[in-house]
Short mmCIF file of C-alpha atoms in Angstrom, two decimals:
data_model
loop_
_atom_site.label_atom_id
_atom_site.label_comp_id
_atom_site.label_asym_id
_atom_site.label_seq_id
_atom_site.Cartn_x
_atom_site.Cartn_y
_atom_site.Cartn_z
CA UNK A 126 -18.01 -41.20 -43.82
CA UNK A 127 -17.04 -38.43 -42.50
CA UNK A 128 -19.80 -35.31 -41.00
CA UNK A 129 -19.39 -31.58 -41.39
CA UNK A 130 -20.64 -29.53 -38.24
CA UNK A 131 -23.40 -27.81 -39.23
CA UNK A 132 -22.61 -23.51 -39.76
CA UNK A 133 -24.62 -22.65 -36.01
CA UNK A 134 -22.59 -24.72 -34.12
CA UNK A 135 -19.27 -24.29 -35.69
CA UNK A 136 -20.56 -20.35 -34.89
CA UNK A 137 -21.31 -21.38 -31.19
CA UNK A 138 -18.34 -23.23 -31.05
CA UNK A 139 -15.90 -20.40 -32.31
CA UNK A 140 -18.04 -18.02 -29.71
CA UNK A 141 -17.07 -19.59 -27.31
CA UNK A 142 -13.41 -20.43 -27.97
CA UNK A 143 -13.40 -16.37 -28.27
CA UNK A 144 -14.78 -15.43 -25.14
CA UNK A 145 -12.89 -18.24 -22.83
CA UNK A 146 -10.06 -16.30 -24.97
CA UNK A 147 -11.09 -13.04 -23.96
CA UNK A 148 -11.06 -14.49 -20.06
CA UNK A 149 -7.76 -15.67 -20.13
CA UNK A 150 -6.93 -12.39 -21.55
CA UNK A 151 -8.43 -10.10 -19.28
CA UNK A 152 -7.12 -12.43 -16.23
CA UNK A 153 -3.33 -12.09 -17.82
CA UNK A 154 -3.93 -8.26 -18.30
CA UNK A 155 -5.10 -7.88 -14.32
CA UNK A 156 -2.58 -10.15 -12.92
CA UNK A 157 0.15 -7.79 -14.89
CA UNK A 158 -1.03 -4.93 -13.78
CA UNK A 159 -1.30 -6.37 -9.97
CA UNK A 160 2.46 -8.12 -10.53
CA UNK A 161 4.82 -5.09 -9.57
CA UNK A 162 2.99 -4.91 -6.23
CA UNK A 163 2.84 -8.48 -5.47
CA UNK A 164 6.88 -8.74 -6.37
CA UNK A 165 7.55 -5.64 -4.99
CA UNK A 166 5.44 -4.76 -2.57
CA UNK A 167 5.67 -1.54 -0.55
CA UNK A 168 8.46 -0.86 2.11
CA UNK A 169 6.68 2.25 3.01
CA UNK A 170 5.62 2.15 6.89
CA UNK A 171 1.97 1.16 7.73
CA UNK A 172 -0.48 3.63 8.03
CA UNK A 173 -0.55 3.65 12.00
CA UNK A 174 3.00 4.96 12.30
CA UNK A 175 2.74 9.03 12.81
CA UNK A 176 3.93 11.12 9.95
CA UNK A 177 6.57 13.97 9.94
CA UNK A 178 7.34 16.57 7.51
CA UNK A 179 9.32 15.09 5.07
CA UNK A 180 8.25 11.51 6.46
CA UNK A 181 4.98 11.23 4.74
CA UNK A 182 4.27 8.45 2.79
CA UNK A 183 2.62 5.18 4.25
CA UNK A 184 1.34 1.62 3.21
CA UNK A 185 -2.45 1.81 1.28
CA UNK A 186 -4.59 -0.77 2.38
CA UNK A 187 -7.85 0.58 2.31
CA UNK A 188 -9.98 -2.53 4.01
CA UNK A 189 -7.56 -2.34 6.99
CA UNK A 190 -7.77 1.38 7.72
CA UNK A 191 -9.96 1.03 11.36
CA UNK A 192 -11.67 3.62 13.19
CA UNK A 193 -12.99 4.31 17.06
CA UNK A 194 -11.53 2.97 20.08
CA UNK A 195 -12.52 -0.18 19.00
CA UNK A 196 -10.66 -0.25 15.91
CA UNK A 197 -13.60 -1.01 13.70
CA UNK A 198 -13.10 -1.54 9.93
CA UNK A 199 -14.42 1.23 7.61
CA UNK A 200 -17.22 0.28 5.95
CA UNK A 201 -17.11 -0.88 2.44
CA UNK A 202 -19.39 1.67 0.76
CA UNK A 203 -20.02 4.93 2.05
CA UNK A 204 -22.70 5.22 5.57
CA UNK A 205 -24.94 8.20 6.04
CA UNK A 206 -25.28 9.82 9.99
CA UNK A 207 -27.43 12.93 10.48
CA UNK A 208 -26.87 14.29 13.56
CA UNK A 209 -28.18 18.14 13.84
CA UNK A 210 -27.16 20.07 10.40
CA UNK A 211 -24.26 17.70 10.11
CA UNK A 212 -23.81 14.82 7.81
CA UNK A 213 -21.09 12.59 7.91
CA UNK A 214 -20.20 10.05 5.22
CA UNK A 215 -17.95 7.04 6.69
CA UNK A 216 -16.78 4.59 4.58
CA UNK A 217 -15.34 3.32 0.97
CA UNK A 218 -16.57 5.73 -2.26
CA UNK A 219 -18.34 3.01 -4.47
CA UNK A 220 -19.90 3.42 -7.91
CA UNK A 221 -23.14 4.47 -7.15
CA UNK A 222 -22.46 6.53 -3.90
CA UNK A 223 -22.97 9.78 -5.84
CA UNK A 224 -26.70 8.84 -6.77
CA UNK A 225 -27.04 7.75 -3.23
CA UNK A 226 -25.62 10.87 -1.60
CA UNK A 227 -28.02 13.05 -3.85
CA UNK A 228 -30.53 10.99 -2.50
CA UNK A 229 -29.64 11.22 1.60
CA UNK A 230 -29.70 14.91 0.53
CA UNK A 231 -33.38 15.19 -0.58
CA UNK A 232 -34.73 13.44 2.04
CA UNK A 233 -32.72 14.96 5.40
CA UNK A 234 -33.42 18.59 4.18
CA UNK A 235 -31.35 21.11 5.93
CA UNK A 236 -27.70 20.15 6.76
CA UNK A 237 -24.60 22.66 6.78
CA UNK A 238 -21.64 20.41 6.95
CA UNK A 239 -20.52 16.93 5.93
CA UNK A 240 -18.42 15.48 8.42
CA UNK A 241 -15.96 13.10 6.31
CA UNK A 242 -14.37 9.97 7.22
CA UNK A 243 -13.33 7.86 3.90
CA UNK A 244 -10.70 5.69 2.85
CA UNK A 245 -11.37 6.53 -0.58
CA UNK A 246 -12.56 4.78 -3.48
CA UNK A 247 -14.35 5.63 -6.91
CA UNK A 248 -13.16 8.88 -8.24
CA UNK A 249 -16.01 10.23 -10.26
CA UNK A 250 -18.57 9.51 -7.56
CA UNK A 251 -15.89 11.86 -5.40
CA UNK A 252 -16.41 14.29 -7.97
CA UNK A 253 -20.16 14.40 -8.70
CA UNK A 254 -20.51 14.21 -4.77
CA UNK A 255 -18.33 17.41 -4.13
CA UNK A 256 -19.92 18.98 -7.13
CA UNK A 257 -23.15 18.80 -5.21
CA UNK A 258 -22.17 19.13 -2.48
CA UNK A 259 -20.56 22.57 -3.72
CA UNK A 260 -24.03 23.62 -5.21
CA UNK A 261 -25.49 23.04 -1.74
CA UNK A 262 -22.96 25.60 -0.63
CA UNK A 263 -22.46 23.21 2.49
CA UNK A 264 -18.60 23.30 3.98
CA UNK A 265 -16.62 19.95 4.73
CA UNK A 266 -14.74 19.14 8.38
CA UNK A 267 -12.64 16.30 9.42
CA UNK A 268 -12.69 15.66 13.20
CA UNK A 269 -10.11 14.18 15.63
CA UNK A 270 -8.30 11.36 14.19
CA UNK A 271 -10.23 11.30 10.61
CA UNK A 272 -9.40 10.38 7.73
CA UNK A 273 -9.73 11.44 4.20
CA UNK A 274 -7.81 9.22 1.47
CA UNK A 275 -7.20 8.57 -1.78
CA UNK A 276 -10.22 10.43 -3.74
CA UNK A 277 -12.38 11.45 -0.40
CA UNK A 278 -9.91 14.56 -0.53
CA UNK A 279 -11.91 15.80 -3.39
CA UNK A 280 -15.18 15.58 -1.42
CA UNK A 281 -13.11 17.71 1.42
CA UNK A 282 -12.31 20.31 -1.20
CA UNK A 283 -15.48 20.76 -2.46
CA UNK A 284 -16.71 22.32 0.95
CA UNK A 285 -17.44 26.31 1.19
CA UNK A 286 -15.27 25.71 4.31
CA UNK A 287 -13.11 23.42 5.12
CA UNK A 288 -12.19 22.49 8.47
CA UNK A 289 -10.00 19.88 9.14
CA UNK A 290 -8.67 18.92 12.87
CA UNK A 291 -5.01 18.66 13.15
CA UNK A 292 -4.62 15.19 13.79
CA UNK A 293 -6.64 14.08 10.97
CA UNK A 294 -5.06 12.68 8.07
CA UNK A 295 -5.21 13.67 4.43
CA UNK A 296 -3.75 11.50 2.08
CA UNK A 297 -3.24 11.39 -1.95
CA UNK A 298 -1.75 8.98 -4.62
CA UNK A 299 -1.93 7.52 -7.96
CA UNK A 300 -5.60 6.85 -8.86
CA UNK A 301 -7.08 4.23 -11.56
CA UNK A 302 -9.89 5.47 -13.86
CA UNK A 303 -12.76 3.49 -15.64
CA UNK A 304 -13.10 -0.36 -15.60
CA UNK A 305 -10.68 -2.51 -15.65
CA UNK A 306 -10.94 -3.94 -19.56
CA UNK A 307 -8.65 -4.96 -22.29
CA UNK A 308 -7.50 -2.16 -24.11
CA UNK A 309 -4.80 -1.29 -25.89
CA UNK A 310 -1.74 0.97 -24.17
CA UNK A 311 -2.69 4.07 -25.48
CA UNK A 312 -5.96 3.70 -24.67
CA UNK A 313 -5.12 2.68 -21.19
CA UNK A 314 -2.76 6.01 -21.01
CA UNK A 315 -5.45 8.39 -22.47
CA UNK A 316 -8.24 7.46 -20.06
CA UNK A 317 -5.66 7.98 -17.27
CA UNK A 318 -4.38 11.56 -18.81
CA UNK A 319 -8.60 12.15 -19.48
CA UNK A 320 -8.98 11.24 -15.65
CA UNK A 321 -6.30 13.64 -14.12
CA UNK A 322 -7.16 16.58 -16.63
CA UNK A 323 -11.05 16.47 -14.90
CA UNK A 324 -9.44 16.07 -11.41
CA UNK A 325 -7.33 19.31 -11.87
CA UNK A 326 -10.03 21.28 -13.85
CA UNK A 327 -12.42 19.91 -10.53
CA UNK A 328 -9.57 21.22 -8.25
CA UNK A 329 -9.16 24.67 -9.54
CA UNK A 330 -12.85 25.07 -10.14
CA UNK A 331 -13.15 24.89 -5.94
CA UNK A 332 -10.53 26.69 -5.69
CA UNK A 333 -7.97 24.52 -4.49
CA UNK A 334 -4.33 24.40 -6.16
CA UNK A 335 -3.80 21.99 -8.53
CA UNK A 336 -0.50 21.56 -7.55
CA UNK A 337 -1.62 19.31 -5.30
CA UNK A 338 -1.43 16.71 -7.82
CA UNK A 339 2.10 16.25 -7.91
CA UNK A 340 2.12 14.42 -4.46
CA UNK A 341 -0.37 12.69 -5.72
CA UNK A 342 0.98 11.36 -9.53
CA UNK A 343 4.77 10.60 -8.13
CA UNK A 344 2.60 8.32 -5.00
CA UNK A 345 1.86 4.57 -6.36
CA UNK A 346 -1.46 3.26 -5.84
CA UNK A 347 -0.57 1.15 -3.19
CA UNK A 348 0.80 3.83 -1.29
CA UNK A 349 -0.61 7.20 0.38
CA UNK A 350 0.92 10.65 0.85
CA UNK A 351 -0.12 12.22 3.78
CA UNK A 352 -0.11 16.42 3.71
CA UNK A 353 0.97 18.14 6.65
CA UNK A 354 -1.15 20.89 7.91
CA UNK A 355 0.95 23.25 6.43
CA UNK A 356 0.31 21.58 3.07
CA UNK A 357 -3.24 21.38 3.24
CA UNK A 358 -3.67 25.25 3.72
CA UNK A 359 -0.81 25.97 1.63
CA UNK A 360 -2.97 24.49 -1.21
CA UNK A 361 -6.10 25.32 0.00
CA UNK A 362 -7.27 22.42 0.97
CA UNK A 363 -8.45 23.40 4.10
CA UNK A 364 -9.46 26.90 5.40
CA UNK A 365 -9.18 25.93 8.78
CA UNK A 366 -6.69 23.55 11.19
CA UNK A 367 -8.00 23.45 13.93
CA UNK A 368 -7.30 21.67 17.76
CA UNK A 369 -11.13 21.00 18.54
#
C-alpha cells in the first residue's frame, strides 16, 4: 500500500528544495563574478611602489593597506579621534558608518575639519557622510602619507576646503552598488548606471568635476588609480597641496 505525503510537508519539502536552490545559485552567481580576478588576477604593482605621472595604477587590497611606522592594518570599519576641532575618521566605510558619523557629530560639538584616512568601502555611507559633513560646512585634509581610496574620496570632496598633503594618496576605481543578490543582467547593469548617476550628481553638487569618473569607470575593482596632485586640483578635488 502505498502513502501519499500529506499537502504541508510536500509544501515544506518543495521549500526547501527551493531555497538550498536559491544557495547554490547565489554561491554560482558570486563565484562568477569573483572568477576573472581569481584567473586573472592583477599585474598592476602593489600599492607600496611610488606612483608617477602616467604610472598610476596599483594592486587593491584594502585589508592590507597599513599605516604608522608600525605598519598597522586599517581598521575594518571606520574609528573616530577628536583631537582639538579636528576629527579624523581611520578605517574601512561600512554600512552603518553614516548613522554612526552623525552620531560622533552630536556628541563632540564643535569640530572644523575631518582629518581622513580610509581605504574605502560602502559608497552610500561615503555619500550621506560628505553630505553632512557638507551641511556642517566643515573642510576635509589628508596629512603626510594618508590615504583616501576607493569611495573615501567622496568624503574628501565634500569638505568646504580641502587640503590634502602631497604625499598622500588619492585613489579611484570601479565601485559595486547594493547587495550582492540574484538578479537578472539588466537589473545588475541598472543599479550600477543608478549608482554612478548619484555619484556624479554628488560630485558636481560639491563642486568637484565629474570628470573624475573616467579614471575611475576604466579602473577594475581590484585595482586603484592614484591622481597626481596635479589631478586632484585640476578636478577640484582638493583646494590645497600642500608640504606640511
Amino acid at each position: 500500500m502505498t502513502t501519499t505525503a500529506p499537502p504541508v510537508q510536500k509544501a515544506i519539502r518543495w521549500i526547501l528544495v527551493l531555497q538550498v536552490g536559491v544557495a547554490i545559485l547565489m554561491f554560482s552567481t558570486d563565484l562568477l563574478g569573483r572568477l576573472p580576478s581569481i584567473l586573472s588576477p592583477s599585474k598592476a604593482p602593489t600599492f607600496d611602489r611610488p606612483t608617477a605621472p602616467g604610472d598610476q595604477t596599483r594592486r587593491y587590497a584594502p585589508r592590507r593597506i597599513t599605516t604608522g611606522p608600525d605598519t598597522s592594518p586599517l581598521p575594518r570599519r571606520l574609528v573616530f579621534d577628536r583631537e582639538g576641532d579636528v576629527l579624523t575618521l581611520t578605517g574601512a566605510i561600512e554600512q552603518g558608518d553614516a548613522a554612526r558619523f552623525d552620531e560622533e557629530l552630536n556628541r563632540v560639538g564643535t569640530i572644523e575639519t575631518i582629518r581622513l584616512m580610509s581605504p574605502g568601502g560602502s559608497v552610500l555611507d561615503a555619500l550621506d557622510i560628505g553630505r553632512r559633513l557638507r551641511d556642517e560646512r566643515l573642510s576635509t585634509e589628508m596629512t603626510a602619507d594618508g590615504v583616501c581610496l576607493s569611495a573615501c574620496p567622496y568624503i574628501l570632496a565634500a569638505g568646504t576646503e580641502r587640503r590634502v598633503h602631497i604625499s598622500a594618496s588619492v585613489g579611484v576605481h570601479q565601485h559595486y552598488f547594493g547587495e550582492s543578490t540574484v538578479l537578472p543582467a539588466f537589473t545588475a547593469v541598472e543599479d550600477i548606471q543608478r549608482g554612478q548617476g548619484e555619484v556624479m550628481r554628488y560630485l558636481d553638487e560639491m563642486g568637484v568635476d565629474p570628470l573624475v569618473m573616467q579614471h575611475a569607470l576604466v579602473t577594475p575593482p581590484d585595482e586603484i588609480y592614484i591622481l597626481t596632485p596635479n589631478e586632484l586640483e585640476t578636478y577640484g578635488l582638493a583646494t590645497e597641496i600642500g608640504d606640511r
